[in-house]
mmCIF file of C-alpha atoms and ligand atoms in Angstrom:
data_model
loop_
_atom_site.group_PDB
_atom_site.id
_atom_site.type_symbol
_atom_site.label_atom_id
_atom_site.label_comp_id
_atom_site.label_asym_id
_atom_site.label_seq_id
_atom_site.Cartn_x
_atom_site.Cartn_y
_atom_site.Cartn_z
ATOM 1 C CA MET A 29 -35.196 105.733 47.060
ATOM 2 C CA SER A 30 -35.745 102.963 44.558
ATOM 3 C CA LYS A 31 -38.055 100.081 45.359
ATOM 4 C CA GLY A 32 -36.609 96.749 46.289
ATOM 5 C CA ILE A 33 -33.962 95.477 48.621
ATOM 6 C CA ASN A 34 -31.814 97.683 50.802
ATOM 7 C CA ILE A 35 -28.465 97.671 49.053
ATOM 8 C CA GLU A 36 -25.633 98.231 51.466
ATOM 9 C CA LEU A 37 -22.000 98.177 50.469
ATOM 10 C CA SER A 38 -19.513 95.977 52.307
ATOM 11 C CA ASP A 39 -17.247 97.600 54.872
ATOM 12 C CA LYS A 40 -14.343 96.847 52.527
ATOM 13 C CA ILE A 41 -15.870 98.978 49.794
ATOM 14 C CA LYS A 42 -17.027 101.635 52.235
ATOM 15 C CA ASN A 43 -13.517 101.867 53.651
ATOM 16 C CA LEU A 44 -11.864 102.473 50.291
ATOM 17 C CA PRO A 45 -9.747 105.610 50.388
ATOM 18 C CA PRO A 46 -11.533 108.732 49.145
ATOM 19 C CA TYR A 47 -11.364 109.332 45.414
ATOM 20 C CA LEU A 48 -9.120 112.358 45.108
ATOM 21 C CA PHE A 49 -9.579 113.065 41.452
ATOM 22 C CA ALA A 50 -13.302 113.911 41.516
ATOM 23 C CA ARG A 51 -12.680 117.677 41.424
ATOM 24 C CA ILE A 52 -10.103 117.276 38.654
ATOM 25 C CA ASP A 53 -12.552 115.116 36.681
ATOM 26 C CA GLU A 54 -15.180 117.852 37.030
ATOM 27 C CA MET A 55 -12.756 120.517 35.851
ATOM 28 C CA LYS A 56 -11.742 118.318 32.921
ATOM 29 C CA ALA A 57 -15.395 117.850 31.910
ATOM 30 C CA GLU A 58 -15.997 121.626 32.169
ATOM 31 C CA ALA A 59 -12.928 122.392 30.043
ATOM 32 C CA LEU A 60 -13.959 119.892 27.380
ATOM 33 C CA LYS A 61 -17.481 121.338 27.319
ATOM 34 C CA LYS A 62 -16.028 124.800 26.758
ATOM 35 C CA GLY A 63 -14.077 123.379 23.818
ATOM 36 C CA VAL A 64 -10.647 123.887 25.426
ATOM 37 C CA ASP A 65 -7.793 122.273 23.462
ATOM 38 C CA LEU A 66 -6.865 120.018 26.370
ATOM 39 C CA ILE A 67 -3.476 118.304 26.520
ATOM 40 C CA ASP A 68 -3.907 115.236 28.683
ATOM 41 C CA LEU A 69 -0.715 114.107 30.401
ATOM 42 C CA SER A 70 -2.575 112.548 33.292
ATOM 43 C CA ILE A 71 -2.868 108.885 32.415
ATOM 44 C CA GLY A 72 -0.350 106.099 32.423
ATOM 45 C CA ASP A 73 -1.484 104.662 29.124
ATOM 46 C CA PRO A 74 0.713 104.745 26.007
ATOM 47 C CA ASP A 75 -0.611 106.854 23.114
ATOM 48 C CA ILE A 76 1.202 104.588 20.617
ATOM 49 C CA PRO A 77 -0.622 101.531 19.205
ATOM 50 C CA THR A 78 0.490 97.921 19.643
ATOM 51 C CA PRO A 79 3.202 97.006 17.060
ATOM 52 C CA PRO A 80 1.608 95.514 13.902
ATOM 53 C CA HIS A 81 3.388 92.142 14.084
ATOM 54 C CA ILE A 82 1.723 91.508 17.463
ATOM 55 C CA VAL A 83 -1.697 92.453 16.097
ATOM 56 C CA GLU A 84 -1.107 90.148 13.115
ATOM 57 C CA ALA A 85 -0.141 87.275 15.427
ATOM 58 C CA MET A 86 -3.377 87.877 17.336
ATOM 59 C CA LYS A 87 -5.436 87.763 14.134
ATOM 60 C CA ARG A 88 -3.952 84.382 13.222
ATOM 61 C CA ALA A 89 -4.320 83.030 16.763
ATOM 62 C CA VAL A 90 -7.927 84.049 17.176
ATOM 63 C CA GLU A 91 -8.896 81.877 14.209
ATOM 64 C CA LYS A 92 -7.731 78.691 15.907
ATOM 65 C CA PRO A 93 -10.598 76.797 17.543
ATOM 66 C CA GLU A 94 -8.306 75.280 20.170
ATOM 67 C CA HIS A 95 -7.913 78.778 21.588
ATOM 68 C CA HIS A 96 -11.663 79.204 21.991
ATOM 69 C CA ARG A 97 -11.784 76.848 24.952
ATOM 70 C CA TYR A 98 -10.780 77.534 28.550
ATOM 71 C CA PRO A 99 -7.067 78.192 28.818
ATOM 72 C CA SER A 100 -4.875 76.407 31.357
ATOM 73 C CA TYR A 101 -4.901 78.315 34.639
ATOM 74 C CA ALA A 102 -1.166 78.787 34.900
ATOM 75 C CA GLY A 103 -0.718 79.674 31.237
ATOM 76 C CA MET A 104 0.179 77.628 28.161
ATOM 77 C CA GLN A 105 3.493 75.843 28.433
ATOM 78 C CA SER A 106 4.661 77.672 25.283
ATOM 79 C CA TYR A 107 3.771 81.036 26.840
ATOM 80 C CA ARG A 108 5.546 80.314 30.102
ATOM 81 C CA GLN A 109 8.588 79.069 28.187
ATOM 82 C CA ALA A 110 8.572 82.294 26.146
ATOM 83 C CA CYS A 111 8.435 84.320 29.389
ATOM 84 C CA ALA A 112 11.345 82.327 30.825
ATOM 85 C CA ALA A 113 13.353 82.764 27.605
ATOM 86 C CA TRP A 114 12.618 86.500 27.507
ATOM 87 C CA PHE A 115 13.644 86.798 31.151
ATOM 88 C CA TYR A 116 16.886 84.923 30.642
ATOM 89 C CA LYS A 117 17.792 86.999 27.609
ATOM 90 C CA ARG A 118 17.058 90.255 29.417
ATOM 91 C CA PHE A 119 18.278 89.546 32.948
ATOM 92 C CA GLY A 120 20.422 86.409 32.704
ATOM 93 C CA VAL A 121 18.278 84.624 35.300
ATOM 94 C CA ASN A 122 17.186 81.029 34.708
ATOM 95 C CA LEU A 123 13.564 80.208 35.477
ATOM 96 C CA ASP A 124 11.756 76.889 35.553
ATOM 97 C CA ALA A 125 8.811 77.602 33.239
ATOM 98 C CA GLY A 126 6.733 74.965 35.033
ATOM 99 C CA ARG A 127 7.161 76.135 38.626
ATOM 100 C CA GLU A 128 8.529 79.647 38.539
ATOM 101 C CA VAL A 129 6.382 81.355 35.897
ATOM 102 C CA LEU A 130 2.648 82.129 36.016
ATOM 103 C CA SER A 131 0.533 83.918 33.416
ATOM 104 C CA LEU A 132 -1.385 86.980 34.604
ATOM 105 C CA ILE A 133 -4.368 88.941 33.338
ATOM 106 C CA GLY A 134 -2.182 92.020 33.603
ATOM 107 C CA SER A 135 0.046 92.638 36.601
ATOM 108 C CA LYS A 136 -2.628 94.664 38.410
ATOM 109 C CA GLU A 137 -4.554 91.463 38.851
ATOM 110 C CA ALA A 138 -1.655 89.746 40.626
ATOM 111 C CA ILE A 139 -0.955 92.739 42.836
ATOM 112 C CA GLY A 140 -4.601 92.805 43.878
ATOM 113 C CA HIS A 141 -4.810 89.049 44.446
ATOM 114 C CA LEU A 142 -1.461 88.253 46.058
ATOM 115 C CA PRO A 143 -2.523 89.336 49.581
ATOM 116 C CA LEU A 144 -5.393 86.795 49.467
ATOM 117 C CA ALA A 145 -2.760 84.070 49.455
ATOM 118 C CA PHE A 146 -0.922 85.207 52.579
ATOM 119 C CA ILE A 147 -2.881 87.748 54.582
ATOM 120 C CA ASN A 148 -5.139 86.942 57.532
ATOM 121 C CA ASN A 149 -7.261 89.479 59.373
ATOM 122 C CA GLY A 150 -5.055 92.092 60.950
ATOM 123 C CA ASP A 151 -1.892 91.163 59.041
ATOM 124 C CA ILE A 152 0.081 93.960 57.469
ATOM 125 C CA VAL A 153 1.195 94.614 53.916
ATOM 126 C CA LEU A 154 4.048 97.098 53.570
ATOM 127 C CA TYR A 155 4.029 99.262 50.457
ATOM 128 C CA THR A 156 5.868 102.271 49.146
ATOM 129 C CA SER A 157 4.059 105.574 48.772
ATOM 130 C CA PRO A 158 3.510 107.611 46.612
ATOM 131 C CA GLY A 159 2.672 104.574 44.512
ATOM 132 C CA TYR A 160 0.294 102.474 42.535
ATOM 133 C CA PRO A 161 -2.981 102.552 44.508
ATOM 134 C CA VAL A 162 -3.616 98.809 44.214
ATOM 135 C CA TYR A 163 -0.955 97.839 46.803
ATOM 136 C CA PRO A 164 -2.914 98.921 49.898
ATOM 137 C CA ILE A 165 -6.285 98.085 48.363
ATOM 138 C CA GLY A 166 -5.348 94.451 47.728
ATOM 139 C CA ALA A 167 -4.316 94.286 51.396
ATOM 140 C CA LEU A 168 -7.621 95.793 52.506
ATOM 141 C CA PHE A 169 -9.696 93.401 50.393
ATOM 142 C CA ALA A 170 -7.837 90.468 51.928
ATOM 143 C CA GLY A 171 -8.763 91.625 55.441
ATOM 144 C CA GLY A 172 -5.356 93.065 56.196
ATOM 145 C CA GLU A 173 -3.988 96.540 56.513
ATOM 146 C CA GLY A 174 -1.562 98.475 54.395
ATOM 147 C CA TYR A 175 1.391 100.214 56.056
ATOM 148 C CA GLU A 176 2.818 103.081 54.053
ATOM 149 C CA LEU A 177 6.583 103.381 53.525
ATOM 150 C CA PRO A 178 7.132 106.964 52.390
ATOM 151 C CA LEU A 179 9.439 107.666 49.460
ATOM 152 C CA HIS A 180 11.285 110.967 49.622
ATOM 153 C CA GLU A 181 13.513 112.731 47.166
ATOM 154 C CA GLU A 182 16.309 113.044 49.746
ATOM 155 C CA ASN A 183 16.428 109.207 50.004
ATOM 156 C CA ASP A 184 16.442 108.865 46.203
ATOM 157 C CA TYR A 185 12.914 107.487 46.558
ATOM 158 C CA PHE A 186 13.967 104.355 48.439
ATOM 159 C CA PRO A 187 12.017 103.403 51.583
ATOM 160 C CA ASP A 188 13.768 103.588 54.958
ATOM 161 C CA LEU A 189 13.357 99.964 56.024
ATOM 162 C CA ASP A 190 15.073 100.626 59.371
ATOM 163 C CA ALA A 191 12.375 103.125 60.313
ATOM 164 C CA ILE A 192 9.588 100.530 60.389
ATOM 165 C CA PRO A 193 8.492 99.977 64.019
ATOM 166 C CA ASP A 194 8.959 96.480 65.501
ATOM 167 C CA ASP A 195 5.267 95.934 66.199
ATOM 168 C CA ILE A 196 4.515 96.603 62.536
ATOM 169 C CA LEU A 197 7.297 94.260 61.396
ATOM 170 C CA LYS A 198 5.898 91.473 63.563
ATOM 171 C CA ARG A 199 2.543 91.699 61.814
ATOM 172 C CA ALA A 200 3.911 92.261 58.297
ATOM 173 C CA LYS A 201 3.753 89.350 55.832
ATOM 174 C CA LEU A 202 4.272 91.022 52.489
ATOM 175 C CA ILE A 203 6.054 94.040 51.006
ATOM 176 C CA PHE A 204 5.387 95.675 47.638
ATOM 177 C CA VAL A 205 8.071 97.727 45.951
ATOM 178 C CA ASN A 206 8.158 99.097 42.415
ATOM 179 C CA TYR A 207 11.181 100.110 40.339
ATOM 180 C CA PRO A 208 11.421 101.781 37.891
ATOM 181 C CA ASN A 209 8.921 103.627 40.025
ATOM 182 C CA ASN A 210 5.546 105.036 39.171
ATOM 183 C CA PRO A 211 5.138 107.973 39.859
ATOM 184 C CA THR A 212 8.658 109.139 40.848
ATOM 185 C CA SER A 213 10.535 107.399 37.963
ATOM 186 C CA ALA A 214 13.269 106.285 40.393
ATOM 187 C CA VAL A 215 15.328 103.224 39.416
ATOM 188 C CA ALA A 216 16.506 100.604 41.921
ATOM 189 C CA THR A 217 20.135 99.921 42.694
ATOM 190 C CA GLU A 218 21.574 96.490 43.358
ATOM 191 C CA GLY A 219 22.411 97.747 46.845
ATOM 192 C CA PHE A 220 18.801 98.502 47.635
ATOM 193 C CA PHE A 221 17.592 95.138 46.338
ATOM 194 C CA SER A 222 20.241 93.343 48.438
ATOM 195 C CA GLU A 223 19.135 95.284 51.500
ATOM 196 C CA LEU A 224 15.566 94.253 50.715
ATOM 197 C CA VAL A 225 16.543 90.566 50.520
ATOM 198 C CA GLU A 226 18.239 90.810 53.908
ATOM 199 C CA PHE A 227 15.246 92.646 55.361
ATOM 200 C CA ALA A 228 12.881 89.976 54.031
ATOM 201 C CA LEU A 229 14.980 87.112 55.455
ATOM 202 C CA ARG A 230 15.397 88.796 58.842
ATOM 203 C CA ASN A 231 11.690 89.541 59.237
ATOM 204 C CA ASN A 232 10.182 86.673 57.281
ATOM 205 C CA ILE A 233 8.387 88.924 54.826
ATOM 206 C CA ILE A 234 7.541 88.004 51.234
ATOM 207 C CA VAL A 235 8.695 90.501 48.600
ATOM 208 C CA CYS A 236 6.673 91.379 45.527
ATOM 209 C CA HIS A 237 8.566 93.595 43.128
ATOM 210 C CA ASP A 238 6.410 95.317 40.524
ATOM 211 C CA ALA A 239 8.563 95.665 37.396
ATOM 212 C CA ALA A 240 5.918 97.048 35.013
ATOM 213 C CA TYR A 241 8.382 99.615 33.605
ATOM 214 C CA SER A 242 11.533 97.492 33.344
ATOM 215 C CA GLU A 243 11.848 98.065 29.584
ATOM 216 C CA LEU A 244 11.083 101.782 29.442
ATOM 217 C CA TYR A 245 14.564 102.960 30.316
ATOM 218 C CA PHE A 246 16.600 105.871 28.975
ATOM 219 C CA ASP A 247 20.176 106.696 28.068
ATOM 220 C CA GLY A 248 20.865 102.996 27.447
ATOM 221 C CA VAL A 249 20.982 102.091 31.150
ATOM 222 C CA LYS A 250 18.929 98.936 31.771
ATOM 223 C CA PRO A 251 17.142 98.555 35.119
ATOM 224 C CA ILE A 252 17.951 95.333 36.981
ATOM 225 C CA SER A 253 15.555 92.622 38.117
ATOM 226 C CA PHE A 254 14.992 91.829 41.791
ATOM 227 C CA LEU A 255 15.692 88.198 40.895
ATOM 228 C CA GLU A 256 19.190 89.097 39.718
ATOM 229 C CA VAL A 257 20.361 89.833 43.246
ATOM 230 C CA GLU A 258 21.579 87.022 45.441
ATOM 231 C CA GLY A 259 18.699 85.501 47.390
ATOM 232 C CA GLY A 260 15.981 87.368 45.493
ATOM 233 C CA LYS A 261 14.293 84.182 44.350
ATOM 234 C CA ASP A 262 14.359 82.843 47.923
ATOM 235 C CA VAL A 263 12.203 85.640 49.280
ATOM 236 C CA GLY A 264 9.793 86.702 46.593
ATOM 237 C CA ILE A 265 8.455 87.254 43.153
ATOM 238 C CA GLU A 266 8.511 89.877 40.462
ATOM 239 C CA VAL A 267 5.490 90.831 38.359
ATOM 240 C CA HIS A 268 5.963 91.816 34.741
ATOM 241 C CA SER A 269 3.523 93.274 32.289
ATOM 242 C CA LEU A 270 3.334 93.495 28.525
ATOM 243 C CA SER A 271 1.189 96.633 28.912
ATOM 244 C CA LYS A 272 3.775 99.380 28.900
ATOM 245 C CA THR A 273 6.600 97.516 27.117
ATOM 246 C CA TYR A 274 4.616 96.616 24.003
ATOM 247 C CA ASN A 275 1.801 99.203 24.169
ATOM 248 C CA MET A 276 -0.650 96.472 25.111
ATOM 249 C CA THR A 277 -2.520 97.964 28.079
ATOM 250 C CA GLY A 278 -5.882 96.928 26.645
ATOM 251 C CA TRP A 279 -4.883 93.310 26.104
ATOM 252 C CA ARG A 280 -4.532 92.451 29.797
ATOM 253 C CA VAL A 281 -1.523 90.196 29.923
ATOM 254 C CA GLY A 282 1.557 89.802 32.083
ATOM 255 C CA PHE A 283 3.421 87.227 34.148
ATOM 256 C CA ALA A 284 4.765 86.574 37.614
ATOM 257 C CA VAL A 285 8.179 84.991 38.133
ATOM 258 C CA GLY A 286 10.266 83.916 41.089
ATOM 259 C CA ASN A 287 9.872 81.868 44.240
ATOM 260 C CA SER A 288 7.965 78.692 43.355
ATOM 261 C CA ASP A 289 6.054 78.538 46.665
ATOM 262 C CA VAL A 290 4.829 82.105 46.250
ATOM 263 C CA ILE A 291 3.995 81.496 42.582
ATOM 264 C CA SER A 292 2.081 78.363 43.506
ATOM 265 C CA ALA A 293 0.122 80.184 46.252
ATOM 266 C CA LEU A 294 -0.804 82.988 43.858
ATOM 267 C CA GLY A 295 -1.819 80.329 41.348
ATOM 268 C CA LYS A 296 -4.155 78.787 43.946
ATOM 269 C CA VAL A 297 -5.933 82.106 44.481
ATOM 270 C CA LYS A 298 -6.197 82.721 40.765
ATOM 271 C CA SER A 299 -7.467 79.271 39.846
ATOM 272 C CA ASN A 300 -10.378 79.913 42.200
ATOM 273 C CA LEU A 301 -11.166 83.349 40.789
ATOM 274 C CA ASP A 302 -10.294 83.454 37.112
ATOM 275 C CA SER A 303 -9.654 80.943 34.385
ATOM 276 C CA GLY A 304 -6.487 82.280 32.886
ATOM 277 C CA VAL A 305 -5.532 84.396 29.892
ATOM 278 C CA PHE A 306 -7.279 83.935 26.501
ATOM 279 C CA GLN A 307 -4.879 81.653 24.647
ATOM 280 C CA ALA A 308 -4.927 83.786 21.507
ATOM 281 C CA ILE A 309 -3.573 86.635 23.632
ATOM 282 C CA GLN A 310 -0.902 84.319 25.009
ATOM 283 C CA GLU A 311 0.104 83.438 21.471
ATOM 284 C CA ALA A 312 0.246 87.099 20.442
ATOM 285 C CA SER A 313 2.296 87.737 23.593
ATOM 286 C CA ILE A 314 4.817 85.111 22.527
ATOM 287 C CA ALA A 315 5.207 87.161 19.329
ATOM 288 C CA ALA A 316 5.482 90.317 21.445
ATOM 289 C CA MET A 317 8.290 88.898 23.565
ATOM 290 C CA GLY A 318 10.125 88.076 20.349
ATOM 291 C CA THR A 319 9.893 91.714 19.209
ATOM 292 C CA ASP A 320 12.918 92.995 17.348
ATOM 293 C CA ALA A 321 15.162 95.030 19.639
ATOM 294 C CA SER A 322 15.103 97.927 17.189
ATOM 295 C CA ILE A 323 11.341 98.390 17.692
ATOM 296 C CA LEU A 324 11.828 98.716 21.445
ATOM 297 C CA ASP A 325 14.794 101.021 20.903
ATOM 298 C CA ASP A 326 12.560 103.239 18.772
ATOM 299 C CA LEU A 327 9.917 103.256 21.499
ATOM 300 C CA ARG A 328 12.460 104.256 24.129
ATOM 301 C CA THR A 329 13.818 106.964 21.840
ATOM 302 C CA THR A 330 10.301 108.339 21.409
ATOM 303 C CA TYR A 331 9.797 108.663 25.164
ATOM 304 C CA GLU A 332 13.345 109.917 25.651
ATOM 305 C CA GLU A 333 12.763 112.791 23.206
ATOM 306 C CA ARG A 334 9.587 113.779 25.003
ATOM 307 C CA ARG A 335 11.353 113.499 28.350
ATOM 308 C CA ASP A 336 14.121 115.806 27.183
ATOM 309 C CA VAL A 337 11.662 118.409 25.900
ATOM 310 C CA LEU A 338 9.635 118.371 29.106
ATOM 311 C CA TYR A 339 12.535 118.106 31.542
ATOM 312 C CA ASP A 340 14.630 120.787 29.832
ATOM 313 C CA GLY A 341 11.567 123.003 29.412
ATOM 314 C CA LEU A 342 10.429 122.723 33.017
ATOM 315 C CA THR A 343 13.965 123.157 34.319
ATOM 316 C CA SER A 344 14.374 126.340 32.290
ATOM 317 C CA LEU A 345 11.167 127.608 33.892
ATOM 318 C CA GLY A 346 12.613 127.020 37.355
ATOM 319 C CA PHE A 347 10.927 123.734 38.186
ATOM 320 C CA SER A 348 12.704 121.243 40.391
ATOM 321 C CA SER A 349 12.572 117.637 39.253
ATOM 322 C CA THR A 350 14.846 114.648 38.809
ATOM 323 C CA LYS A 351 15.563 113.767 35.204
ATOM 324 C CA PRO A 352 13.781 110.436 34.670
ATOM 325 C CA LYS A 353 16.055 107.474 33.998
ATOM 326 C CA ALA A 354 13.066 105.249 33.192
ATOM 327 C CA THR A 355 9.231 105.004 33.005
ATOM 328 C CA PHE A 356 7.137 107.469 31.013
ATOM 329 C CA TYR A 357 6.587 109.838 33.917
ATOM 330 C CA LEU A 358 8.128 113.047 35.095
ATOM 331 C CA TRP A 359 7.692 113.858 38.780
ATOM 332 C CA ALA A 360 8.032 117.555 39.492
ATOM 333 C CA LYS A 361 7.797 119.731 42.571
ATOM 334 C CA VAL A 362 5.009 122.292 42.370
ATOM 335 C CA PRO A 363 6.031 125.969 42.539
ATOM 336 C CA ASP A 364 5.916 127.853 45.853
ATOM 337 C CA GLY A 365 2.461 128.912 46.885
ATOM 338 C CA PHE A 366 0.755 125.851 45.454
ATOM 339 C CA ASN A 367 -0.008 122.351 46.667
ATOM 340 C CA SER A 368 -0.475 119.330 44.393
ATOM 341 C CA MET A 369 -4.202 119.858 43.900
ATOM 342 C CA SER A 370 -4.126 123.617 43.473
ATOM 343 C CA PHE A 371 -1.301 123.471 40.932
ATOM 344 C CA CYS A 372 -3.059 120.749 38.960
ATOM 345 C CA GLY A 373 -6.177 122.909 38.975
ATOM 346 C CA HIS A 374 -4.151 125.932 37.861
ATOM 347 C CA LEU A 375 -2.557 124.040 34.941
ATOM 348 C CA LEU A 376 -5.946 122.779 33.882
ATOM 349 C CA GLU A 377 -7.944 125.978 34.195
ATOM 350 C CA GLU A 378 -5.332 128.416 32.937
ATOM 351 C CA GLY A 379 -3.337 126.203 30.597
ATOM 352 C CA GLY A 380 -5.655 123.415 29.466
ATOM 353 C CA ILE A 381 -3.056 120.890 30.676
ATOM 354 C CA LEU A 382 -4.136 117.817 32.566
ATOM 355 C CA THR A 383 -1.657 116.280 35.023
ATOM 356 C CA THR A 384 -1.999 114.116 38.127
ATOM 357 C CA PRO A 385 -1.671 115.605 41.622
ATOM 358 C CA GLY A 386 1.078 113.801 43.547
ATOM 359 C CA ASN A 387 -1.002 113.352 46.686
ATOM 360 C CA GLY A 388 -3.360 111.147 44.635
ATOM 361 C CA PHE A 389 -0.621 108.478 44.889
ATOM 362 C CA GLY A 390 -0.448 108.768 48.688
ATOM 363 C CA SER A 391 0.165 111.603 51.110
ATOM 364 C CA PRO A 392 3.992 111.548 50.741
ATOM 365 C CA GLY A 393 3.363 112.699 47.159
ATOM 366 C CA GLU A 394 1.984 116.030 48.373
ATOM 367 C CA GLY A 395 3.824 118.953 46.819
ATOM 368 C CA TYR A 396 4.458 117.168 43.512
ATOM 369 C CA ILE A 397 2.645 116.537 40.262
ATOM 370 C CA ARG A 398 3.104 113.788 37.725
ATOM 371 C CA PHE A 399 3.333 114.407 33.999
ATOM 372 C CA ALA A 400 2.916 111.369 31.732
ATOM 373 C CA LEU A 401 5.024 111.471 28.559
ATOM 374 C CA THR A 402 2.098 110.242 26.511
ATOM 375 C CA ASP A 403 1.739 112.918 23.861
ATOM 376 C CA SER A 404 3.907 113.933 20.913
ATOM 377 C CA VAL A 405 7.051 116.073 21.059
ATOM 378 C CA ALA A 406 5.082 118.928 19.435
ATOM 379 C CA ARG A 407 2.368 118.768 22.083
ATOM 380 C CA THR A 408 4.968 118.410 24.842
ATOM 381 C CA LYS A 409 6.640 121.596 23.558
ATOM 382 C CA GLU A 410 3.222 123.217 23.614
ATOM 383 C CA VAL A 411 2.869 122.187 27.278
ATOM 384 C CA VAL A 412 6.101 123.977 28.142
ATOM 385 C CA GLU A 413 4.977 127.087 26.208
ATOM 386 C CA ARG A 414 1.650 127.165 27.956
ATOM 387 C CA ILE A 415 3.193 126.734 31.415
ATOM 388 C CA LYS A 416 5.631 129.566 30.664
ATOM 389 C CA ASN A 417 2.651 131.880 30.191
ATOM 390 C CA ILE A 418 0.878 131.019 33.418
ATOM 391 C CA ILE A 419 3.562 130.891 36.089
HETATM 392 C C1 LIG B 270 0.477 100.250 34.729
HETATM 393 C C2 LIG B 270 0.986 99.684 36.003
HETATM 394 C C3 LIG B 270 0.708 98.353 36.379
HETATM 395 C C4 LIG B 270 -0.365 97.506 35.746
HETATM 396 O O1 LIG B 270 -0.184 97.048 34.576
HETATM 397 P P1 LIG B 270 -1.111 95.951 33.951
HETATM 398 O O2 LIG B 270 -0.169 94.850 33.651
HETATM 399 O O3 LIG B 270 -1.684 96.609 32.748
HETATM 400 O O4 LIG B 270 -2.161 95.526 34.916
HETATM 401 C C5 LIG B 270 1.301 97.835 37.517
HETATM 402 N N1 LIG B 270 2.093 98.594 38.278
HETATM 403 C C6 LIG B 270 2.352 99.863 37.979
HETATM 404 C C7 LIG B 270 3.225 100.640 38.876
HETATM 405 C C8 LIG B 270 1.790 100.455 36.847
HETATM 406 O O5 LIG B 270 2.011 101.737 36.593
#
């Protein structure tokens, strides 16, 4: 015991879900200590640097003294206009840059903060699972509860909205969905989004669609925006991120778009907690959103090549998975005789391959593992070779 005050964590922190990756972290540390040539496909962080023209724009912007002061909370007008222009070009949806666009310090921030705007003690936040862990945690921090909507392969990884009990629906204020989906790589259909709009209207529930992977699509098929479907803007918002699209995870920048009342409420929470995005980053982001289409095509081709190597390789080894149409993840069923954790451990200890156990994204992910396509084609081939030797 150290001297001093008795430091006790809040119930909110104490009630955080258990950290499932501790054992994997230990095994990773052991492997590294032994000098194992580890191939790490466990993290959702691009291995490719930010395109040079964005870095150059940042260098110029950082020299301007006007950017050294507090930014505007909602984002510079020029940044919000660039977001609106980007959105119109990509999705054909008109946005009012003043009322329907808000700058974000990465989309994680908005996902974590949104429940503070709408959730009272005991209210429910619906979220799809397996999924990004922040959805239920934001709900918990706001005094609410998360209610898990399981995603299963047989439903093409769409939630069964009709299966939600009435007493849960009565208490639900907010629903998080995410397509293209991390970790399953499923892509939304217009039909599902329309069903979601109807569901939201019928039950008076605000929708937040997490579109972090909207630009990492394959085979030339572009994912749609939730705001493209009729009524989307009436019931919710969509959060976008520059992180995965422009290899800018470290920069912390994104934006929320959609329903002006929801945007304004999120803005109220944020203006009391943070002071906006560094303006130099906003300026570099304007350059990012103007990125030549060919650069993004090259990026998609890079991931697509890796996807093909991994998907074809795993399939030839008898693995069952859906060929990803988007994201940089491949979601695969573990072989018979294993569960998520034990197969992850096996790949790590016997093959020096680090992946993420599916149950780490929520219990419906049990029986699967997630590979991130964040190493070269050569290393991805090596992954397939190594797995061949240990199964
Ligand atoms: C990476 C990721 C985010 C967060 O991105 P940031 O904008 O960097 O905070 C949000 N949602 C999902 C599903 C992600 O995988």
